[in-house]
Amino acid sequence: MSLLQWNESYTVQVTSLDQQHQTLFRTINELHDAMRAGHGKDLLGKMLQRLIDYTGSHFAAEEAIIEKNGYPELAARRTAHQALVKQVLKFQKDFEAGAPVAAVDLMQFLQKWLNEHIQNTDKKYGPFLNEKGIR
């Protein structure tokens, strides 16, 4: 059972960023499924690192597009992205230290953050970028 289900309510109307968000959903779901299946710490650690790496590349791509097009809320977006990375790195450290609650807390955090971030923040830049001809 997937933790996150992509549907059209998540679209930001920019194809490349929607595709990246869908990849984030899939990656989080794979990590969630592996945790539920009781996979070993090594595999989960690699999957968590893959999520961290992909999130970083997604944030860089998103920020580049909105910066290039003069999106006025770029600084706030960078701050939000940095806060997420910092929190996920803390979860990674806790996970590697064997904290038993870290996996559950991580999944709840990612689910809440991704839902709120896309629905309440990312959707704002869609119309702005669409007006600039970016779809």
Short mmCIF file of C-alpha atoms in Angstrom, two decimals:
data_model
loop_
_atom_site.label_atom_id
_atom_site.label_comp_id
_atom_site.label_asym_id
_atom_site.label_seq_id
_atom_site.Cartn_x
_atom_site.Cartn_y
_atom_site.Cartn_z
CA MET A 1 0.00 0.00 0.00
CA SER A 2 1.47 3.32 -1.07
CA LEU A 3 1.93 6.11 1.41
CA LEU A 4 1.40 8.81 -1.21
CA GLN A 5 -0.88 8.73 -4.23
CA TRP A 6 -0.22 11.15 -7.07
CA ASN A 7 -3.32 12.74 -8.57
CA GLU A 8 -4.07 15.86 -10.57
CA SER A 9 -4.61 17.94 -7.44
CA TYR A 10 -0.80 17.95 -7.10
CA THR A 11 -0.04 19.29 -10.56
CA VAL A 12 1.76 22.61 -10.72
CA GLN A 13 1.08 22.84 -14.47
CA VAL A 14 4.80 22.62 -15.33
CA THR A 15 5.47 19.22 -16.86
CA SER A 16 9.11 18.83 -15.84
CA LEU A 17 8.39 19.75 -12.22
CA ASP A 18 5.28 17.56 -12.08
CA GLN A 19 7.40 14.66 -13.32
CA GLN A 20 9.98 15.36 -10.64
CA HIS A 21 7.27 15.49 -7.97
CA GLN A 22 5.94 12.15 -9.21
CA THR A 23 9.45 10.70 -8.88
CA LEU A 24 9.59 12.02 -5.31
CA PHE A 25 6.27 10.30 -4.59
CA ARG A 26 7.58 7.02 -6.03
CA THR A 27 10.85 7.25 -4.13
CA ILE A 28 9.11 7.97 -0.83
CA ASN A 29 6.70 5.10 -1.48
CA GLU A 30 9.59 2.72 -2.22
CA LEU A 31 11.29 3.73 1.02
CA HIS A 32 8.03 3.33 2.91
CA ASP A 33 7.39 -0.12 1.40
CA ALA A 34 10.93 -1.25 2.24
CA MET A 35 10.52 -0.09 5.83
CA ARG A 36 7.19 -1.88 6.15
CA ALA A 37 8.73 -5.05 4.72
CA GLY A 38 11.44 -4.94 7.35
CA HIS A 39 14.35 -4.64 4.96
CA GLY A 40 17.77 -4.30 6.49
CA LYS A 41 19.33 -1.11 7.67
CA ASP A 42 21.85 -1.09 4.80
CA LEU A 43 19.16 -1.17 2.11
CA LEU A 44 17.03 1.41 3.90
CA GLY A 45 20.07 3.62 4.37
CA LYS A 46 20.81 3.50 0.63
CA MET A 47 17.18 4.28 -0.21
CA LEU A 48 17.13 7.19 2.22
CA GLN A 49 20.32 8.54 0.65
CA ARG A 50 18.74 8.19 -2.80
CA LEU A 51 15.77 10.24 -1.56
CA ILE A 52 18.10 12.90 -0.15
CA ASP A 53 20.08 13.07 -3.38
CA TYR A 54 17.00 13.28 -5.59
CA THR A 55 15.36 15.89 -3.38
CA GLY A 56 18.49 18.01 -3.67
CA SER A 57 18.55 17.78 -7.45
CA HIS A 58 14.81 18.52 -7.65
CA PHE A 59 15.15 21.60 -5.45
CA ALA A 60 18.07 22.83 -7.55
CA ALA A 61 16.08 22.37 -10.78
CA GLU A 62 12.98 24.03 -9.35
CA GLU A 63 14.94 26.97 -7.98
CA ALA A 64 16.78 27.41 -11.28
CA ILE A 65 13.53 27.61 -13.25
CA ILE A 66 11.87 30.07 -10.92
CA GLU A 67 15.04 32.17 -10.56
CA LYS A 68 15.52 32.36 -14.33
CA ASN A 69 11.96 33.61 -14.67
CA GLY A 70 12.06 36.13 -11.84
CA TYR A 71 9.68 34.43 -9.43
CA PRO A 72 9.31 36.86 -6.51
CA GLU A 73 9.19 34.24 -3.73
CA LEU A 74 12.52 32.57 -4.55
CA ALA A 75 14.19 33.41 -1.22
CA ALA A 76 11.32 31.93 0.78
CA ARG A 77 11.39 28.79 -1.36
CA ARG A 78 15.11 28.34 -0.80
CA THR A 79 14.61 28.72 2.93
CA ALA A 80 11.84 26.09 2.93
CA HIS A 81 13.97 23.73 0.86
CA GLN A 82 16.96 24.16 3.16
CA ALA A 83 14.77 23.46 6.20
CA LEU A 84 13.52 20.22 4.64
CA VAL A 85 17.02 19.05 3.77
CA LYS A 86 18.21 19.84 7.29
CA GLN A 87 15.32 17.87 8.82
CA VAL A 88 15.79 14.87 6.53
CA LEU A 89 19.52 14.81 7.27
CA LYS A 90 18.65 14.75 10.98
CA PHE A 91 16.32 11.80 10.34
CA GLN A 92 19.13 10.09 8.43
CA LYS A 93 21.52 10.59 11.34
CA ASP A 94 18.93 9.23 13.80
CA PHE A 95 18.19 6.29 11.52
CA GLU A 96 21.87 5.42 11.20
CA ALA A 97 22.16 5.62 15.00
CA GLY A 98 19.38 3.02 15.27
CA ALA A 99 16.64 5.25 16.68
CA PRO A 100 13.53 3.00 16.60
CA VAL A 101 10.97 5.73 16.01
CA ALA A 102 12.95 7.49 13.29
CA ALA A 103 11.44 5.52 10.38
CA VAL A 104 7.82 6.17 11.37
CA ASP A 105 8.53 9.80 12.14
CA LEU A 106 10.34 10.22 8.83
CA MET A 107 7.45 8.84 6.80
CA GLN A 108 4.89 10.99 8.62
CA PHE A 109 7.07 14.06 8.19
CA LEU A 110 7.67 13.43 4.46
CA GLN A 111 4.00 12.76 3.78
CA LYS A 112 2.87 15.91 5.56
CA TRP A 113 5.64 18.09 4.15
CA LEU A 114 5.21 16.95 0.56
CA ASN A 115 1.44 17.33 0.65
CA GLU A 116 1.57 20.78 2.21
CA HIS A 117 4.54 21.98 0.18
CA ILE A 118 3.12 21.05 -3.20
CA GLN A 119 -0.48 21.97 -2.43
CA ASN A 120 0.20 25.27 -0.65
CA THR A 121 3.53 26.51 -1.98
CA ASP A 122 4.53 24.92 -5.27
CA LYS A 123 1.11 25.44 -6.84
CA LYS A 124 1.66 29.20 -6.54
CA TYR A 125 4.50 29.27 -9.06
CA GLY A 126 2.58 27.28 -11.69
CA PRO A 127 0.43 30.16 -12.97
CA PHE A 128 3.40 32.53 -12.78
CA LEU A 129 5.54 30.23 -14.93
CA ASN A 130 2.64 29.45 -17.27
CA GLU A 131 2.30 33.20 -17.95
CA LYS A 132 5.98 33.12 -18.98
CA GLY A 133 5.18 30.34 -21.45
CA ILE A 134 6.53 27.49 -19.37
CA ARG A 135 4.30 24.43 -19.29
#
